[in-house]
Amino acid sequence: RRDARRQRVHAQRRHAVVALMVLAMILTPSADAITMLIMAVPLIGLYELCIWVLWARERKKRVGVGE
């Protein structure tokens, strides 16, 4: 099915957020929670953007097939 990839990525959102928080914790130079959040928020935003891009591409393909 076409939208299976987007659904799989969407279903794994919680795991991805935890993994991105851990990555931000490792990459930040200090043990400060605020610094970790400053690094994690853009990473999570990029993940969400990828879900939206997948949705838009699949919608464009569905519309193109329907014509």
C-alpha angles and dihedrals in degrees: 000000000000100000094045092101093053092046091050092049090046092049091052093051095111092051091047093051091051091047091049091049090052090047090051090049090054095044099047114094096219135048091239115128092213092057090049091052091048088057097039099050096064090045091052089045090055090050091052090047089055090054090052092047091052090049092050093048092049092047091050090051091049092050091047092051092048093058 
